[in-house]
PDB file of C-alpha atoms in Angstrom:
ATOM      1  CA  TYR A  20       3.537  27.727 -22.119  1.00 79.00           C
ATOM      2  CA  SER A  21       2.692  29.077 -18.674  1.00 84.00           C
ATOM      3  CA  SER A  22       1.699  25.540 -17.658  1.00 87.00           C
ATOM      4  CA  LEU A  23       1.461  22.086 -19.180  1.00 89.00           C
ATOM      5  CA  THR A  24      -0.618  19.226 -17.798  1.00 93.00           C
ATOM      6  CA  ALA A  25      -1.093  15.620 -18.895  1.00 95.00           C
ATOM      7  CA  GLY A  26      -3.960  13.168 -19.015  1.00 95.00           C
ATOM      8  CA  PHE A  27      -1.636  10.488 -17.674  1.00 96.00           C
ATOM      9  CA  LEU A  28       1.910  10.290 -16.314  1.00 96.00           C
ATOM     10  CA  ARG A  29       3.761   6.974 -15.899  1.00 96.00           C
ATOM     11  CA  VAL A  30       7.247   5.762 -15.060  1.00 94.00           C
ATOM     12  CA  TYR A  31       8.952   3.723 -17.786  1.00 93.00           C
ATOM     13  CA  ASN A  32      12.086   1.758 -16.891  1.00 90.00           C
ATOM     14  CA  SER A  33      13.585   1.371 -20.337  1.00 85.00           C
ATOM     15  CA  PRO A  34      16.119  -1.455 -20.692  1.00 81.00           C
ATOM     16  CA  ASN A  35      18.747   0.638 -22.517  1.00 77.00           C
ATOM     17  CA  VAL A  36      18.050   4.116 -21.114  1.00 80.00           C
ATOM     18  CA  GLY A  37      16.953   3.776 -17.499  1.00 82.00           C
ATOM     19  CA  SER A  38      14.024   5.402 -15.745  1.00 89.00           C
ATOM     20  CA  LEU A  39      12.056   8.178 -17.411  1.00 91.00           C
ATOM     21  CA  LEU A  40       8.569   9.677 -17.222  1.00 94.00           C
ATOM     22  CA  VAL A  41       6.038   9.372 -20.057  1.00 95.00           C
ATOM     23  CA  ALA A  42       3.149  11.842 -20.307  1.00 96.00           C
ATOM     24  CA  GLY A  43       0.298  11.830 -22.808  1.00 95.00           C
ATOM     25  CA  ASN A  44      -2.821  13.785 -23.774  1.00 96.00           C
ATOM     26  CA  LEU A  45      -1.256  17.184 -23.061  1.00 95.00           C
ATOM     27  CA  THR A  46      -3.044  20.444 -22.279  1.00 95.00           C
ATOM     28  CA  ALA A  47      -1.090  23.699 -22.518  1.00 92.00           C
ATOM     29  CA  ASN A  48      -1.777  27.279 -21.482  1.00 91.00           C
ATOM     30  CA  VAL A  49      -0.234  29.359 -24.270  1.00 87.00           C
ATOM     31  CA  ILE A  50       1.353  32.589 -23.021  1.00 86.00           C
ATOM     32  CA  SER A  51       1.291  34.447 -26.347  1.00 85.00           C
ATOM     33  CA  THR A  52      -2.458  34.024 -26.912  1.00 85.00           C
ATOM     34  CA  GLY A  53      -3.757  33.401 -23.392  1.00 83.00           C
ATOM     35  CA  THR A  54      -5.637  30.337 -24.632  1.00 90.00           C
ATOM     36  CA  THR A  55      -5.741  26.705 -23.521  1.00 93.00           C
ATOM     37  CA  VAL A  56      -4.889  24.132 -26.176  1.00 92.00           C
ATOM     38  CA  ASN A  57      -5.301  20.367 -25.924  1.00 94.00           C
ATOM     39  CA  TYR A  58      -2.999  17.948 -27.769  1.00 93.00           C
ATOM     40  CA  PRO A  59      -4.866  14.641 -27.245  1.00 96.00           C
ATOM     41  CA  ASN A  60      -2.490  12.473 -29.301  1.00 95.00           C
ATOM     42  CA  THR A  61       0.790  14.001 -28.152  1.00 94.00           C
ATOM     43  CA  VAL A  62       3.172  12.036 -25.943  1.00 94.00           C
ATOM     44  CA  ARG A  63       6.215  13.525 -24.208  1.00 92.00           C
ATOM     45  CA  TRP A  64       8.969  11.751 -22.304  1.00 92.00           C
ATOM     46  CA  SER A  65      11.543  13.181 -19.953  1.00 91.00           C
ATOM     47  CA  GLN A  66      15.275  12.975 -19.530  1.00 88.00           C
ATOM     48  CA  SER A  67      16.307   9.746 -17.813  1.00 86.00           C
ATOM     49  CA  PHE A  68      17.014   9.803 -14.097  1.00 87.00           C
ATOM     50  CA  GLY A  69      18.517   7.610 -11.400  1.00 83.00           C
ATOM     51  CA  LEU A  70      17.113   5.671  -8.450  1.00 79.00           C
ATOM     52  CA  ASN A  71      14.964   7.705  -6.015  1.00 81.00           C
ATOM     53  CA  SER A  72      15.279  10.736  -8.259  1.00 84.00           C
ATOM     54  CA  GLY A  73      13.351  12.601 -10.944  1.00 85.00           C
ATOM     55  CA  PRO A  74      13.952  14.171 -14.353  1.00 87.00           C
ATOM     56  CA  VAL A  75      16.053  17.316 -14.410  1.00 84.00           C
ATOM     57  CA  THR A  76      14.365  18.508 -17.597  1.00 83.00           C
ATOM     58  CA  TRP A  77      11.780  17.594 -20.211  1.00 86.00           C
ATOM     59  CA  ALA A  78      13.432  19.765 -22.875  1.00 83.00           C
ATOM     60  CA  PRO A  79      14.898  17.785 -25.824  1.00 79.00           C
ATOM     61  CA  THR A  80      18.625  18.193 -26.497  1.00 75.00           C
ATOM     62  CA  LEU A  81      21.204  16.347 -28.585  1.00 72.00           C
ATOM     63  CA  VAL A  82      22.536  14.444 -25.603  1.00 71.00           C
ATOM     64  CA  ASN A  83      19.510  13.456 -23.516  1.00 74.00           C
ATOM     65  CA  THR A  84      16.506  11.209 -23.984  1.00 78.00           C
ATOM     66  CA  ALA A  85      13.692  13.785 -23.804  1.00 86.00           C
ATOM     67  CA  ASN A  86      11.382  14.248 -26.779  1.00 87.00           C
ATOM     68  CA  GLU A  87       7.788  14.832 -27.881  1.00 88.00           C
ATOM     69  CA  LEU A  88       5.684  13.667 -30.817  1.00 90.00           C
ATOM     70  CA  GLU A  89       2.229  12.751 -32.089  1.00 93.00           C
ATOM     71  CA  VAL A  90       1.137   9.107 -31.994  1.00 93.00           C
ATOM     72  CA  PRO A  91      -1.153   7.410 -34.549  1.00 93.00           C
ATOM     73  CA  VAL A  92      -4.253   6.601 -32.488  1.00 95.00           C
ATOM     74  CA  ARG A  93      -7.898   7.485 -32.902  1.00 94.00           C
ATOM     75  CA  GLY A  94      -9.201   9.550 -30.012  1.00 93.00           C
ATOM     76  CA  PRO A  95      -7.279  10.988 -27.058  1.00 96.00           C
ATOM     77  CA  LEU A  96      -4.672   8.943 -25.218  1.00 96.00           C
ATOM     78  CA  LEU A  97      -6.118   7.521 -22.004  1.00 96.00           C
ATOM     79  CA  ASP A  98      -3.253   5.717 -20.278  1.00 97.00           C
ATOM     80  CA  GLY A  99      -0.180   3.566 -20.740  1.00 96.00           C
ATOM     81  CA  PHE A 100       1.933   0.928 -19.039  1.00 96.00           C
ATOM     82  CA  ALA A 101       5.333  -0.708 -19.343  1.00 95.00           C
ATOM     83  CA  LEU A 102       5.411  -4.389 -20.280  1.00 95.00           C
ATOM     84  CA  ASN A 103       8.338  -6.631 -21.250  1.00 91.00           C
ATOM     85  CA  GLY A 104      10.714  -3.730 -21.902  1.00 90.00           C
ATOM     86  CA  ASN A 105       8.340  -1.611 -24.017  1.00 93.00           C
ATOM     87  CA  PHE A 106       5.781   1.046 -23.159  1.00 95.00           C
ATOM     88  CA  TYR A 107       2.236   0.666 -24.509  1.00 97.00           C
ATOM     89  CA  MET A 108      -0.218   3.574 -24.828  1.00 97.00           C
ATOM     90  CA  PHE A 109      -3.959   3.314 -25.392  1.00 97.00           C
ATOM     91  CA  SER A 110      -6.823   5.401 -26.638  1.00 96.00           C
ATOM     92  CA  TYR A 111     -10.434   4.235 -26.541  1.00 96.00           C
ATOM     93  CA  TRP A 112      -9.879   2.428 -29.847  1.00 95.00           C
ATOM     94  CA  ASP A 113      -6.182   1.773 -30.510  1.00 96.00           C
ATOM     95  CA  CYS A 114      -2.834   0.788 -29.010  1.00 96.00           C
ATOM     96  CA  VAL A 115       0.666   2.025 -29.885  1.00 96.00           C
ATOM     97  CA  MET A 116       4.080   0.887 -28.661  1.00 95.00           C
ATOM     98  CA  MET A 117       7.025   3.002 -27.584  1.00 92.00           C
ATOM     99  CA  ALA A 118      10.182   0.917 -27.874  1.00 88.00           C
ATOM    100  CA  PRO A 119      13.937   1.635 -27.638  1.00 83.00           C
ATOM    101  CA  ILE A 120      15.693   1.288 -30.999  1.00 75.00           C
ATOM    102  CA  GLY A 121      19.333   1.210 -32.060  1.00 64.00           C
ATOM    103  CA  TYR A 122      21.105   4.457 -32.772  1.00 58.00           C
ATOM    104  CA  THR A 123      24.431   5.331 -34.406  1.00 55.00           C
ATOM    105  CA  SER A 124      24.361   8.966 -35.506  1.00 55.00           C
ATOM    106  CA  THR A 125      23.889  10.710 -32.136  1.00 55.00           C
ATOM    107  CA  SER A 126      24.836  10.143 -28.545  1.00 56.00           C
ATOM    108  CA  ALA A 127      21.211  10.173 -27.396  1.00 57.00           C
ATOM    109  CA  PRO A 128      19.112   6.973 -27.334  1.00 57.00           C
ATOM    110  CA  VAL A 129      16.062   6.935 -29.595  1.00 74.00           C
ATOM    111  CA  PHE A 130      12.576   5.579 -29.072  1.00 84.00           C
ATOM    112  CA  GLY A 131      10.335   4.430 -31.886  1.00 85.00           C
ATOM    113  CA  ILE A 132       6.538   4.665 -31.908  1.00 90.00           C
ATOM    114  CA  SER A 133       4.562   2.076 -33.862  1.00 92.00           C
ATOM    115  CA  LEU A 134       0.910   1.084 -34.085  1.00 94.00           C
ATOM    116  CA  VAL A 135       0.269  -2.263 -32.376  1.00 95.00           C
ATOM    117  CA  THR A 136      -3.363  -2.720 -33.320  1.00 92.00           C
ATOM    118  CA  LYS A 137      -6.555  -0.933 -34.243  1.00 92.00           C
ATOM    119  CA  GLY A 138      -9.701  -1.944 -32.402  1.00 89.00           C
ATOM    120  CA  ARG A 139      -8.008  -2.820 -29.097  1.00 92.00           C
ATOM    121  CA  GLY A 140      -8.035  -0.006 -26.577  1.00 94.00           C
ATOM    122  CA  LEU A 141      -9.242   0.821 -23.066  1.00 96.00           C
ATOM    123  CA  ILE A 142     -12.793   1.697 -22.131  1.00 96.00           C
ATOM    124  CA  ASN A 143     -11.311   4.049 -19.512  1.00 95.00           C
ATOM    125  CA  GLU A 144      -7.977   4.677 -17.801  1.00 95.00           C
ATOM    126  CA  ASN A 145      -8.775   2.384 -14.841  1.00 96.00           C
ATOM    127  CA  CYS A 146      -9.448  -0.740 -16.898  1.00 96.00           C
ATOM    128  CA  TRP A 147      -6.087  -2.518 -16.959  1.00 97.00           C
ATOM    129  CA  ALA A 148      -3.932  -4.594 -14.634  1.00 97.00           C
ATOM    130  CA  ILE A 149      -0.619  -6.426 -14.994  1.00 96.00           C
ATOM    131  CA  VAL A 150       0.149  -9.949 -13.801  1.00 94.00           C
ATOM    132  CA  ASP A 151       3.824 -10.859 -14.168  1.00 91.00           C
ATOM    133  CA  GLN A 152       4.522 -10.527 -17.919  1.00 92.00           C
ATOM    134  CA  VAL A 153       0.880 -10.295 -19.028  1.00 96.00           C
ATOM    135  CA  ALA A 154      -1.541  -7.355 -19.074  1.00 97.00           C
ATOM    136  CA  TYR A 155      -5.316  -7.599 -18.819  1.00 97.00           C
ATOM    137  CA  GLY A 156      -7.783  -4.960 -19.947  1.00 97.00           C
ATOM    138  CA  VAL A 157     -11.334  -4.039 -20.906  1.00 96.00           C
ATOM    139  CA  ASP A 158     -12.218  -2.233 -24.126  1.00 95.00           C
ATOM    140  CA  ALA A 159     -15.503  -1.283 -25.754  1.00 92.00           C
ATOM    141  CA  ARG A 160     -16.211  -4.784 -27.024  1.00 90.00           C
ATOM    142  CA  ASP A 161     -14.052  -7.343 -25.225  1.00 93.00           C
ATOM    143  CA  ILE A 162     -12.071  -8.373 -22.154  1.00 96.00           C
ATOM    144  CA  TRP A 163      -8.528  -9.223 -23.215  1.00 96.00           C
ATOM    145  CA  MET A 164      -5.075 -10.339 -22.187  1.00 96.00           C
ATOM    146  CA  PHE A 165      -1.922  -9.037 -23.841  1.00 96.00           C
ATOM    147  CA  ASP A 166       1.557 -10.609 -23.713  1.00 93.00           C
ATOM    148  CA  GLY A 167       3.373  -7.868 -25.612  1.00 90.00           C
ATOM    149  CA  GLY A 168       2.859  -9.659 -28.914  1.00 88.00           C
ATOM    150  CA  LYS A 169      -0.846 -10.221 -29.391  1.00 92.00           C
ATOM    151  CA  PHE A 170      -4.217  -9.528 -27.798  1.00 95.00           C
ATOM    152  CA  THR A 171      -6.249 -12.591 -26.800  1.00 94.00           C
ATOM    153  CA  PRO A 172      -9.915 -12.443 -25.700  1.00 94.00           C
ATOM    154  CA  ILE A 173     -10.402 -14.203 -22.353  1.00 93.00           C
ATOM    155  CA  GLY A 174     -14.187 -14.112 -22.249  1.00 86.00           C
ATOM    156  CA  ASP A 175     -16.369 -16.424 -24.330  1.00 89.00           C
ATOM    157  CA  GLN A 176     -19.544 -15.073 -25.894  1.00 92.00           C
ATOM    158  CA  LYS A 177     -21.614 -15.881 -22.794  1.00 93.00           C
ATOM    159  CA  VAL A 178     -19.298 -13.874 -20.530  1.00 94.00           C
ATOM    160  CA  LYS A 179     -19.132 -10.937 -22.936  1.00 93.00           C
ATOM    161  CA  ASN A 180     -22.898 -10.841 -23.422  1.00 94.00           C
ATOM    162  CA  TYR A 181     -23.460 -10.895 -19.664  1.00 95.00           C
ATOM    163  CA  PHE A 182     -20.961  -8.125 -18.970  1.00 96.00           C
ATOM    164  CA  TYR A 183     -21.830  -5.692 -21.756  1.00 95.00           C
ATOM    165  CA  ASN A 184     -25.598  -6.274 -21.583  1.00 95.00           C
ATOM    166  CA  ASN A 185     -25.573  -5.471 -17.851  1.00 95.00           C
ATOM    167  CA  LEU A 186     -23.106  -2.583 -18.064  1.00 95.00           C
ATOM    168  CA  ASN A 187     -24.538   0.892 -17.535  1.00 95.00           C
ATOM    169  CA  ALA A 188     -23.273   2.866 -20.524  1.00 92.00           C
ATOM    170  CA  ASN A 189     -23.891   6.162 -18.700  1.00 94.00           C
ATOM    171  CA  TYR A 190     -21.125   5.416 -16.189  1.00 95.00           C
ATOM    172  CA  ILE A 191     -18.336   3.728 -18.103  1.00 93.00           C
ATOM    173  CA  ASN A 192     -15.871   5.934 -16.214  1.00 94.00           C
ATOM    174  CA  GLN A 193     -16.783   3.929 -13.097  1.00 95.00           C
ATOM    175  CA  ILE A 194     -15.381   0.617 -14.363  1.00 96.00           C
ATOM    176  CA  PHE A 195     -12.285  -0.560 -12.483  1.00 97.00           C
ATOM    177  CA  MET A 196      -9.969  -3.540 -12.917  1.00 97.00           C
ATOM    178  CA  ILE A 197      -7.568  -4.759 -10.213  1.00 97.00           C
ATOM    179  CA  ASN A 198      -5.231  -7.694  -9.705  1.00 97.00           C
ATOM    180  CA  ASN A 199      -6.193  -9.524  -6.491  1.00 96.00           C
ATOM    181  CA  THR A 200      -2.888 -11.305  -5.861  1.00 95.00           C
ATOM    182  CA  GLU A 201      -4.199 -13.166  -2.779  1.00 95.00           C
ATOM    183  CA  LYS A 202      -6.872 -14.915  -4.846  1.00 95.00           C
ATOM    184  CA  TYR A 203      -4.928 -15.067  -8.149  1.00 96.00           C
ATOM    185  CA  GLN A 204      -7.674 -13.284  -9.999  1.00 96.00           C
ATOM    186  CA  ILE A 205      -8.454 -10.229 -12.062  1.00 97.00           C
ATOM    187  CA  GLU A 206     -11.496  -8.400 -10.700  1.00 97.00           C
ATOM    188  CA  ILE A 207     -13.689  -6.040 -12.713  1.00 97.00           C
ATOM    189  CA  TYR A 208     -15.921  -3.691 -10.701  1.00 97.00           C
ATOM    190  CA  TYR A 209     -18.643  -1.939 -12.663  1.00 97.00           C
ATOM    191  CA  PRO A 210     -22.104  -0.288 -12.444  1.00 97.00           C
ATOM    192  CA  ASP A 211     -24.992  -2.318 -13.830  1.00 95.00           C
ATOM    193  CA  ILE A 212     -28.102  -0.956 -15.528  1.00 95.00           C
ATOM    194  CA  TYR A 213     -29.765  -0.312 -12.140  1.00 94.00           C
ATOM    195  CA  SER A 214     -26.833   1.669 -10.750  1.00 94.00           C
ATOM    196  CA  THR A 215     -27.065   5.409 -10.151  1.00 91.00           C
ATOM    197  CA  GLY A 216     -23.333   5.949 -10.665  1.00 89.00           C
ATOM    198  CA  HIS A 217     -21.440   3.630  -8.330  1.00 92.00           C
ATOM    199  CA  CYS A 218     -19.960   0.131  -8.763  1.00 94.00           C
ATOM    200  CA  ASN A 219     -22.409  -2.510  -7.595  1.00 95.00           C
ATOM    201  CA  GLN A 220     -21.257  -5.586  -9.553  1.00 96.00           C
ATOM    202  CA  MET A 221     -18.035  -7.584  -9.780  1.00 97.00           C
ATOM    203  CA  LEU A 222     -16.824 -10.078 -12.363  1.00 97.00           C
ATOM    204  CA  SER A 223     -13.602 -12.003 -11.703  1.00 96.00           C
ATOM    205  CA  TYR A 224     -11.227 -14.210 -13.689  1.00 97.00           C
ATOM    206  CA  ARG A 225      -8.901 -16.782 -12.067  1.00 96.00           C
ATOM    207  CA  TYR A 226      -5.741 -16.441 -14.151  1.00 95.00           C
ATOM    208  CA  ASP A 227      -4.041 -19.414 -12.474  1.00 94.00           C
ATOM    209  CA  LEU A 228      -6.905 -21.734 -13.513  1.00 94.00           C
ATOM    210  CA  GLN A 229      -8.036 -19.705 -16.564  1.00 94.00           C
ATOM    211  CA  ILE A 230     -11.686 -19.786 -15.502  1.00 95.00           C
ATOM    212  CA  TRP A 231     -14.359 -17.201 -14.700  1.00 96.00           C
ATOM    213  CA  ASN A 232     -15.998 -17.080 -11.276  1.00 95.00           C
ATOM    214  CA  PRO A 233     -19.748 -16.538 -10.886  1.00 94.00           C
ATOM    215  CA  PRO A 234     -20.679 -12.827 -10.893  1.00 94.00           C
ATOM    216  CA  ARG A 235     -21.148 -11.107  -7.559  1.00 95.00           C
ATOM    217  CA  GLN A 236     -22.910  -8.051  -6.185  1.00 94.00           C
ATOM    218  CA  VAL A 237     -20.777  -5.614  -4.190  1.00 91.00           C
TER     219      VAL A 237
END
């Protein structure tokens, strides 16, 4: 390859390996053919590195942590995050887990990739936030929380109907979720059906009280 780019790049502090970089949804410029090839379901992780440093190489060897493989999700990988010692990656539809596993035959640590669930993904790469040991996200049909073990819907049918019926499907890339730590709430900014491409509505969830606030215009 003359160059290799990624749809997302995240730091993963693995409990048994240390810090490494995880990249997914790769696009490569192939020197031999002069073409550009996309590998939407490929994930690559780097050699581990120390504090205030970076990976020396991404090339796999027998003695480092770097590797690359395909993951079993439908659609291209959108983003990922570390939670409770594992790294979770999402497409529009599905979620997979990258987790450290035991090893005995080589000197290099090994990571395993397994499907967490089908039907729980991210509507775009900006639609997740982490609060302590819990992640929150928005997918194509629900607003959820995830504790590393299971996905739990946090919106009742009234909340979901309000959000998805008012959401402008032409601008789903303009949906954003943030953690407002001062107000102890998850905030979802999105364009409604009258928007011309910018966020003009906000829906928020108080995670300390486990209640939804009234919707607001922004």
